[in-house]
PDB file of C-alpha atoms in Angstrom:
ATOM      1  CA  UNK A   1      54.883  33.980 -36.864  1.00 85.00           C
ATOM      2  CA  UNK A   2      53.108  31.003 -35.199  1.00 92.00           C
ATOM      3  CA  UNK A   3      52.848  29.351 -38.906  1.00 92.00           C
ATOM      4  CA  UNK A   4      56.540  29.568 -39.141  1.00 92.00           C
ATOM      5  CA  UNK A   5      57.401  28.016 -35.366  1.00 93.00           C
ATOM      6  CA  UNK A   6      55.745  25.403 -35.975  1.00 94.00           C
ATOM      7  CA  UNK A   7      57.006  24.679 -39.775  1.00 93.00           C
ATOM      8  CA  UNK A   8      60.627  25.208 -38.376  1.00 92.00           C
ATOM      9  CA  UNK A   9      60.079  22.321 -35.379  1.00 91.00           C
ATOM     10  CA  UNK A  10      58.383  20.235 -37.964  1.00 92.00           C
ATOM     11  CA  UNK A  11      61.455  20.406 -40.505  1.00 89.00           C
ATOM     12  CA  UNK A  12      63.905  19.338 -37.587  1.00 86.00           C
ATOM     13  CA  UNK A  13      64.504  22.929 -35.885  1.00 86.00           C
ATOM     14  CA  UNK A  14      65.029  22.322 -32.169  1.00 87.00           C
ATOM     15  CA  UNK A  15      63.126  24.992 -29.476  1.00 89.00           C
ATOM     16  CA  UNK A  16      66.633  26.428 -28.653  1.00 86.00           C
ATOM     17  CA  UNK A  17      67.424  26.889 -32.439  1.00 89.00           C
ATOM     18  CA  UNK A  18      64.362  28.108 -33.022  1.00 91.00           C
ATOM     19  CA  UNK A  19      64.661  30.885 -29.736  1.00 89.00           C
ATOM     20  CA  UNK A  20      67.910  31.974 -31.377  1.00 88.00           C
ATOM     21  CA  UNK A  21      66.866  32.169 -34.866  1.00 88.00           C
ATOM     22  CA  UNK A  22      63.996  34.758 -33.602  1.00 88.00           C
ATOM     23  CA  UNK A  23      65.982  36.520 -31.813  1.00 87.00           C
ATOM     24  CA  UNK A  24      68.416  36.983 -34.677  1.00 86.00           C
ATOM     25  CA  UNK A  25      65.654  37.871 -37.111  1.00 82.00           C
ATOM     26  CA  UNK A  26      64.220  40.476 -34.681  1.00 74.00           C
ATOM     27  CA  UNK A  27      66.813  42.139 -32.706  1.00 66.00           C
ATOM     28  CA  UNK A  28      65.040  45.245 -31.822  1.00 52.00           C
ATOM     29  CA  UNK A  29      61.734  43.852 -30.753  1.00 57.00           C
ATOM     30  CA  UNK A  30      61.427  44.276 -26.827  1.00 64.00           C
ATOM     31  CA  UNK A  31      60.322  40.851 -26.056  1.00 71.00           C
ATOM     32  CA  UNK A  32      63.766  38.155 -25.763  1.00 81.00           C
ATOM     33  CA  UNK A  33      62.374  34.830 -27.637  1.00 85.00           C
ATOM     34  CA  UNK A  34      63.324  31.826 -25.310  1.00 87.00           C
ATOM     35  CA  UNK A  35      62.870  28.018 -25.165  1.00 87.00           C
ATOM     36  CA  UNK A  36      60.075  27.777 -22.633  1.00 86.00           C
ATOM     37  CA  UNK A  37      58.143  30.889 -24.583  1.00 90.00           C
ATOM     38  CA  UNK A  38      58.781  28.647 -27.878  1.00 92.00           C
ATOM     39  CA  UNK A  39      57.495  25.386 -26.051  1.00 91.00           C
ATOM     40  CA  UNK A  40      54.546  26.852 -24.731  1.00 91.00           C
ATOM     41  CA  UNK A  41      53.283  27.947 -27.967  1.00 94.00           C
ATOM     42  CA  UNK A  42      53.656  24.745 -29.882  1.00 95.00           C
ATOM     43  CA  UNK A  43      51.597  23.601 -26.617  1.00 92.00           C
ATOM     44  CA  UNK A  44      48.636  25.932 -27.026  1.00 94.00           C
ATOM     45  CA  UNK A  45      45.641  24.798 -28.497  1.00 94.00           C
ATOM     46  CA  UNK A  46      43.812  27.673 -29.191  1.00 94.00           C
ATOM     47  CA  UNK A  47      46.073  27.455 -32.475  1.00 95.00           C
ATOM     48  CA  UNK A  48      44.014  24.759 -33.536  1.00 95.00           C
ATOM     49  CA  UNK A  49      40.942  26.090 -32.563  1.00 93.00           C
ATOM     50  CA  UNK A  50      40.306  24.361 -29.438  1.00 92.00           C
ATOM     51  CA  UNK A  51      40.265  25.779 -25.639  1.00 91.00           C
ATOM     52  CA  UNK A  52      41.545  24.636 -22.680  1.00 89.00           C
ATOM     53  CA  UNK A  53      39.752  26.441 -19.369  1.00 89.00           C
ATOM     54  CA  UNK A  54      41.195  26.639 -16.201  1.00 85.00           C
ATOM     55  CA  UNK A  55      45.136  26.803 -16.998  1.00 86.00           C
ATOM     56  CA  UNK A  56      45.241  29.235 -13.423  1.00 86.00           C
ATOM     57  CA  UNK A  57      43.463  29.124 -10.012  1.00 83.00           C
ATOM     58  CA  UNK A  58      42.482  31.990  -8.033  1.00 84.00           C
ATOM     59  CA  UNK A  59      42.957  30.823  -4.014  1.00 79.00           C
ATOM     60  CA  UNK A  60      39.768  30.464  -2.096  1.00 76.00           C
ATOM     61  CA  UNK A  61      41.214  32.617   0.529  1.00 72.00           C
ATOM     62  CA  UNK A  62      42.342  36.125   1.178  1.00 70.00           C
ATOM     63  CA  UNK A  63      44.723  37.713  -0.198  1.00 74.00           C
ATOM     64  CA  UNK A  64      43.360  36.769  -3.507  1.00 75.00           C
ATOM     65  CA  UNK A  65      46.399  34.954  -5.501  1.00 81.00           C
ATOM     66  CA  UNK A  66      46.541  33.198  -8.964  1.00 83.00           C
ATOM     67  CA  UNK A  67      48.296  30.223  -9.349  1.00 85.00           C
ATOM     68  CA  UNK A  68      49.285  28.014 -12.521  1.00 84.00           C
ATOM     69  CA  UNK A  69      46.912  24.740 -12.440  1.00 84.00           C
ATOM     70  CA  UNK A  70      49.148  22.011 -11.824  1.00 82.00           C
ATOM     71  CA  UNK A  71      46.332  19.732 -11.123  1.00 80.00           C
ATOM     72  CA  UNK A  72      44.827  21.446  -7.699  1.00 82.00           C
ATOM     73  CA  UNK A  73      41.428  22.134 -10.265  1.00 83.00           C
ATOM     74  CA  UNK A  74      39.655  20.519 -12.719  1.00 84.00           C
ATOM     75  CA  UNK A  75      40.534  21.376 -16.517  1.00 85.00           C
ATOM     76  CA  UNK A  76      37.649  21.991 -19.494  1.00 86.00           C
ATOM     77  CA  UNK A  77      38.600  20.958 -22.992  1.00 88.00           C
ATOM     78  CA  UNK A  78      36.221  22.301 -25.524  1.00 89.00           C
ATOM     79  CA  UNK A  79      36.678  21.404 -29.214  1.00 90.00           C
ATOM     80  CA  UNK A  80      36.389  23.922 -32.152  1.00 89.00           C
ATOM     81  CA  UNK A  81      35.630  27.287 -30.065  1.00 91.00           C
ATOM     82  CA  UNK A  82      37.094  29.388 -32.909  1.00 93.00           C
ATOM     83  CA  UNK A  83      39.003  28.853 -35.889  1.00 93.00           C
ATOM     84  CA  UNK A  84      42.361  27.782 -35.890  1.00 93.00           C
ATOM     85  CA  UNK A  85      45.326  28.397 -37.816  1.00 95.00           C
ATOM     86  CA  UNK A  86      47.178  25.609 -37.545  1.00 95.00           C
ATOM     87  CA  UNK A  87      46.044  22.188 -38.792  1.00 94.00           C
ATOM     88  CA  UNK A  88      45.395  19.339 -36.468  1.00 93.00           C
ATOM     89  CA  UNK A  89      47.548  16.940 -37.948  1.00 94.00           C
ATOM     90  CA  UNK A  90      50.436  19.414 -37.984  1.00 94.00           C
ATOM     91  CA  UNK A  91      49.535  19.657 -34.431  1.00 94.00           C
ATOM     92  CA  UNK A  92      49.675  16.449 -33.509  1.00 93.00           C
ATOM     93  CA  UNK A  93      52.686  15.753 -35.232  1.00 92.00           C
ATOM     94  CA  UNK A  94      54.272  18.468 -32.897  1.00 93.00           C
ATOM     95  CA  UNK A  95      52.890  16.932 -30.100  1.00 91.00           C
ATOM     96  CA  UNK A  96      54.521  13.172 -31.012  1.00 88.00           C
ATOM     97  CA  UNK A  97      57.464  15.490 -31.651  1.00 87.00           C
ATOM     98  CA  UNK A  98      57.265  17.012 -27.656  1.00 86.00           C
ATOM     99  CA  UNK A  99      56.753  13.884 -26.449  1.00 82.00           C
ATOM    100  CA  UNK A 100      59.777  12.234 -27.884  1.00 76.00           C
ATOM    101  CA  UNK A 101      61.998  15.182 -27.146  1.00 70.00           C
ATOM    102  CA  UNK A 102      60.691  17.753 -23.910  1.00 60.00           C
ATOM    103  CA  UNK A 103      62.140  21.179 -23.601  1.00 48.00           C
ATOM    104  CA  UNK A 104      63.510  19.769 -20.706  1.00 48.00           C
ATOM    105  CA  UNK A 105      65.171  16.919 -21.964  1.00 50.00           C
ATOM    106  CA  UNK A 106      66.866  19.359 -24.512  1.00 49.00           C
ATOM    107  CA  UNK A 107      68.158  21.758 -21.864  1.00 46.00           C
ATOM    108  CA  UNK A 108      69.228  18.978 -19.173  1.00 45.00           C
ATOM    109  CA  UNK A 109      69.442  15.393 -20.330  1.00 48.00           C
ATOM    110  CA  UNK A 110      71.282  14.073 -17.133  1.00 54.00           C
ATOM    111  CA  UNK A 111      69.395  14.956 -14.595  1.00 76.00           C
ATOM    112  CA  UNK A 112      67.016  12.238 -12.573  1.00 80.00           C
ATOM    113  CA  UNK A 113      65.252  14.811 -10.992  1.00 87.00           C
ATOM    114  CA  UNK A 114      63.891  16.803 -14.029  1.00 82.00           C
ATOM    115  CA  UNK A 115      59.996  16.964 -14.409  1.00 82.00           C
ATOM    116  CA  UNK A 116      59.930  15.333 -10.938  1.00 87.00           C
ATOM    117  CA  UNK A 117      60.296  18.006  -8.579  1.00 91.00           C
ATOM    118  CA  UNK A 118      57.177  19.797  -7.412  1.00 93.00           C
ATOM    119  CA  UNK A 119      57.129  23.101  -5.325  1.00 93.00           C
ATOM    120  CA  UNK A 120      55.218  22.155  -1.644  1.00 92.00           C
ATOM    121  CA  UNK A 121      54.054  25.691  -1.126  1.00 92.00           C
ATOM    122  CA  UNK A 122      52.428  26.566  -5.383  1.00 93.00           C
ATOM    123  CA  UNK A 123      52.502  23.459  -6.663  1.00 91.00           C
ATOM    124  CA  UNK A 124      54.582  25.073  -9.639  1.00 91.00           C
ATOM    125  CA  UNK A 125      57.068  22.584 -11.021  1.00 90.00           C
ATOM    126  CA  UNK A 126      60.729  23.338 -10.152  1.00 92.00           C
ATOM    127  CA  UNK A 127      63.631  24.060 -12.244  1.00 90.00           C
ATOM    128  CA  UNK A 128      67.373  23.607 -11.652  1.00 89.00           C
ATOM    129  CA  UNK A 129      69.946  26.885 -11.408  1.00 88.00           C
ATOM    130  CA  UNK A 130      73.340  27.221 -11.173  1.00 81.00           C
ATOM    131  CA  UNK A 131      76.434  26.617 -13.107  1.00 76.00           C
ATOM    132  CA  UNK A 132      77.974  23.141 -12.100  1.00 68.00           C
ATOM    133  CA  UNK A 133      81.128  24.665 -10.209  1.00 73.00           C
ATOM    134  CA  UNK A 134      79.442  26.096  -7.582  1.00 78.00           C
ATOM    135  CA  UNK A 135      76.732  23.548  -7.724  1.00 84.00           C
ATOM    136  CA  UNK A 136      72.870  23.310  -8.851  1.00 89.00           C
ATOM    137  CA  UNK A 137      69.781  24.678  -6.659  1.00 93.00           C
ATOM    138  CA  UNK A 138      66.942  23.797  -7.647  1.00 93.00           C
ATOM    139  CA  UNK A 139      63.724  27.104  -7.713  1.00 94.00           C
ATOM    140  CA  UNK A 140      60.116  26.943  -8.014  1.00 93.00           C
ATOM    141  CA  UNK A 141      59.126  28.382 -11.230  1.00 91.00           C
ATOM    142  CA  UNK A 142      56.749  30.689  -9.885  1.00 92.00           C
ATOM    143  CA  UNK A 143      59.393  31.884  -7.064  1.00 92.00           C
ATOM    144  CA  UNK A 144      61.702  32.641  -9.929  1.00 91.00           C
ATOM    145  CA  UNK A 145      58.882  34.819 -11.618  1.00 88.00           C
ATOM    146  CA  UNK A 146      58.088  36.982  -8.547  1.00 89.00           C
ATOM    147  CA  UNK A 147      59.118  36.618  -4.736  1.00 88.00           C
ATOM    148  CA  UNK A 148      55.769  37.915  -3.951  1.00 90.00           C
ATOM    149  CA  UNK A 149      53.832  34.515  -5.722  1.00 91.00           C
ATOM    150  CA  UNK A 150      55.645  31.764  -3.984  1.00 92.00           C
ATOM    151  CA  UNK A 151      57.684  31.996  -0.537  1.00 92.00           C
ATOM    152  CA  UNK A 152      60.044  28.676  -1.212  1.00 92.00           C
ATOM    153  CA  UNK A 153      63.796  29.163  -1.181  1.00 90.00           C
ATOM    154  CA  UNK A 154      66.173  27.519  -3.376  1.00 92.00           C
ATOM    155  CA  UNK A 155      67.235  23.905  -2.129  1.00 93.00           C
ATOM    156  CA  UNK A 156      70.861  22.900  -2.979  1.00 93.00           C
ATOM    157  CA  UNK A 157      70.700  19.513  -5.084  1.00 91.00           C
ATOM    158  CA  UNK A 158      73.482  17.706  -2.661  1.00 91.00           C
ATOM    159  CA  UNK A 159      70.686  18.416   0.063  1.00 93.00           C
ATOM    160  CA  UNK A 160      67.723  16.728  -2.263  1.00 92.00           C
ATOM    161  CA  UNK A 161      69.676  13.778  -3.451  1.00 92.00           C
ATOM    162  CA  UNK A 162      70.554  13.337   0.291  1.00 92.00           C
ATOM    163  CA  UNK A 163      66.364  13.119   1.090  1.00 92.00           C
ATOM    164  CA  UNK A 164      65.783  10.889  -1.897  1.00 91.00           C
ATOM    165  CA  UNK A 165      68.220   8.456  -0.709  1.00 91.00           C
ATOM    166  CA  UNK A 166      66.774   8.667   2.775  1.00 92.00           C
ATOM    167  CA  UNK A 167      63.523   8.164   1.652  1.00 88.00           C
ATOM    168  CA  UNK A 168      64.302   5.415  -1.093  1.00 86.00           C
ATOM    169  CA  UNK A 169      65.986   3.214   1.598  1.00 88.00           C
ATOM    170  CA  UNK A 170      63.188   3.430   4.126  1.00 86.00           C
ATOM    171  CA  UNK A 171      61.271   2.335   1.419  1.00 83.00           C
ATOM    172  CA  UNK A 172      63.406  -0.489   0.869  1.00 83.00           C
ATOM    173  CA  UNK A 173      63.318  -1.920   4.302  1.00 86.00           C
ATOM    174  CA  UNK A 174      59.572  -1.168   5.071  1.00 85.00           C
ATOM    175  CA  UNK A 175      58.311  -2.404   1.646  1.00 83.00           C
ATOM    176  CA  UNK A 176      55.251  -4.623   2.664  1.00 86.00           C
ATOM    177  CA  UNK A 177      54.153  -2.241   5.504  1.00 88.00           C
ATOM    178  CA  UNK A 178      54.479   1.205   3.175  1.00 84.00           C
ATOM    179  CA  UNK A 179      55.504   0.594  -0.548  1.00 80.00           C
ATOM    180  CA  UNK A 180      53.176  -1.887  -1.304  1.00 85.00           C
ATOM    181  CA  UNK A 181      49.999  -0.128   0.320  1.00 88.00           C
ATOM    182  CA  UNK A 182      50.785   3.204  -1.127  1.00 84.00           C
ATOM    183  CA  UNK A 183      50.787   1.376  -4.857  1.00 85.00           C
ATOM    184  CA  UNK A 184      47.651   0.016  -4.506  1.00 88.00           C
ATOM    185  CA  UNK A 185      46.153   3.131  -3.236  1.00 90.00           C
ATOM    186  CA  UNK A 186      47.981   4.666  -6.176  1.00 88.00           C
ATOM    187  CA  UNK A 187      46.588   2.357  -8.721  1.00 88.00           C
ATOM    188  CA  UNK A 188      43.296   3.017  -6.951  1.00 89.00           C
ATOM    189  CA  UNK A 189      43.296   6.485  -7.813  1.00 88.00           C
ATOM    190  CA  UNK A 190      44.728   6.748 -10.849  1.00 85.00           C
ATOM    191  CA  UNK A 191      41.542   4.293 -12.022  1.00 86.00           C
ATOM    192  CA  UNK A 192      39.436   6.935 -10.270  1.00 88.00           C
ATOM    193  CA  UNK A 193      40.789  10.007 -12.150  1.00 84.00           C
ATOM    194  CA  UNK A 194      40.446   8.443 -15.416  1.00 83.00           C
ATOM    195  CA  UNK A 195      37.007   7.934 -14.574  1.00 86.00           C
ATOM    196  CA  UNK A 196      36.300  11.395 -13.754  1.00 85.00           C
ATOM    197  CA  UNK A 197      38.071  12.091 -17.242  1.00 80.00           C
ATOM    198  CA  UNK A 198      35.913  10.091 -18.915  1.00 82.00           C
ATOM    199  CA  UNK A 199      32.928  11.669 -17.745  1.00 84.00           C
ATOM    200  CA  UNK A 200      34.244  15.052 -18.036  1.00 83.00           C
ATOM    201  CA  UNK A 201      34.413  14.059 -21.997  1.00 81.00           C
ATOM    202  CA  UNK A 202      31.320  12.586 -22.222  1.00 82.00           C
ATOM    203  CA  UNK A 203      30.165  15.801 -20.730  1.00 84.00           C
ATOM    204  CA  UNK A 204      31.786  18.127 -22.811  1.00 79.00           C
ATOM    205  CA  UNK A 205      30.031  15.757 -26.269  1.00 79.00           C
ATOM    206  CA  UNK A 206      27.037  16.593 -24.348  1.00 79.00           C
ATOM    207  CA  UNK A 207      26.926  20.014 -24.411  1.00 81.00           C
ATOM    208  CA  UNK A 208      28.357  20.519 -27.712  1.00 76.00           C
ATOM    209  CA  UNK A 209      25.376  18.822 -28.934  1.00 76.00           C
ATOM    210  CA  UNK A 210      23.126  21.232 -26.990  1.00 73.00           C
TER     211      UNK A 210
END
């Protein structure tokens, strides 16, 4: 099954083609096939043999809760923790391939705000709802799996592009005393995190060579 999602994206199959053509060829199986189930499996890994640790977070605090990692912890990448069955250059390839062309670019190519919008509460990435008549919401991914996970409401899109603008503009007029600043911190950190991810590599060569 894996074998033949990733053949079928390799040969020119898009995720939404390939959703469908499951779906078709299994009809009766209880699980629906859908883009974002196809996407994250041409995503994993652990097809390849490799492991990523720390995908979800467990809060510090009580009530336990378990969150998708969005970047709140570290990640481990270890190579060759079991044997694969895909091939790494066929992976790669797909990866070039999900690069070019995101799930989310195939479902919603106009939108400004896609892959941008973060929830304040999770973390989760947000998605956008809503046939265009009535008019788009935008939903925290974890809020649309379960209530219970993430408190944040749906925000109307009129109300975000309103905030965007407001912020943009006071951007625009307070450039050297905020913009400007905030970049260099920016660029300051960025060079800081791929410091840490350097090290984090050089420890993981480390302790495969244990």
């Amino acid at each position: 099954m894996v074998n033949d999602i990733f053949k079928s994206y390799l040969s020119g199959m898009g995720i939404n083609e390939i959703a469908k053509h499951l779906n078709t060829i299994y009809p009766k199986e209880n699980r629906k096939w859908n883009p974002r189930t196809i996407h994250a499996i041409l995503r994993n890994e652990k097809y390849i043999g490799d492991s990523l640790y720390q995908k979800t977070y467990t809060t510090d605090s009580l009530p336990l809760k378990r969150y998708l990692n969005t970047g709140q912890r570290s990640k481990y990448y270890a190579l060759e923790t079991h044997e694969g069955i895909i091939s790494k250059t066929d992976y790669e390839k797909v990866q070039n391939l999900l690069a070019k062309k995101s799930i989310t670019g195939e479902i919603d190519r106009t939108c400004v705000f896609s892959k941008k919008i973060y929830c304040s509460i999770c973390g989760a990435i947000c998605s956008r709802k809503g046939p265009p008549t009535r008019g788009f919401v935008w939903c925290c991914r974890t809020h649309l799996q379960s209530k219970a996970l993430c408190l944040l409401k749906s925000i109307r899109e009129d109300e975000l592009q309103q905030a965007f603008l407001s912020i943009y503009n006071r951007l625009q007029c307070n450039q050297k005393t905020i913009l400007e600043p905030l970049v260099d911190d920016l660029l300051g950190l960025r060079h800081l995190q791929e410091q840490k991810y350097k090290n984090r590599l050089a420890l993981g060569e480390d302790i495969q060579h244990l």
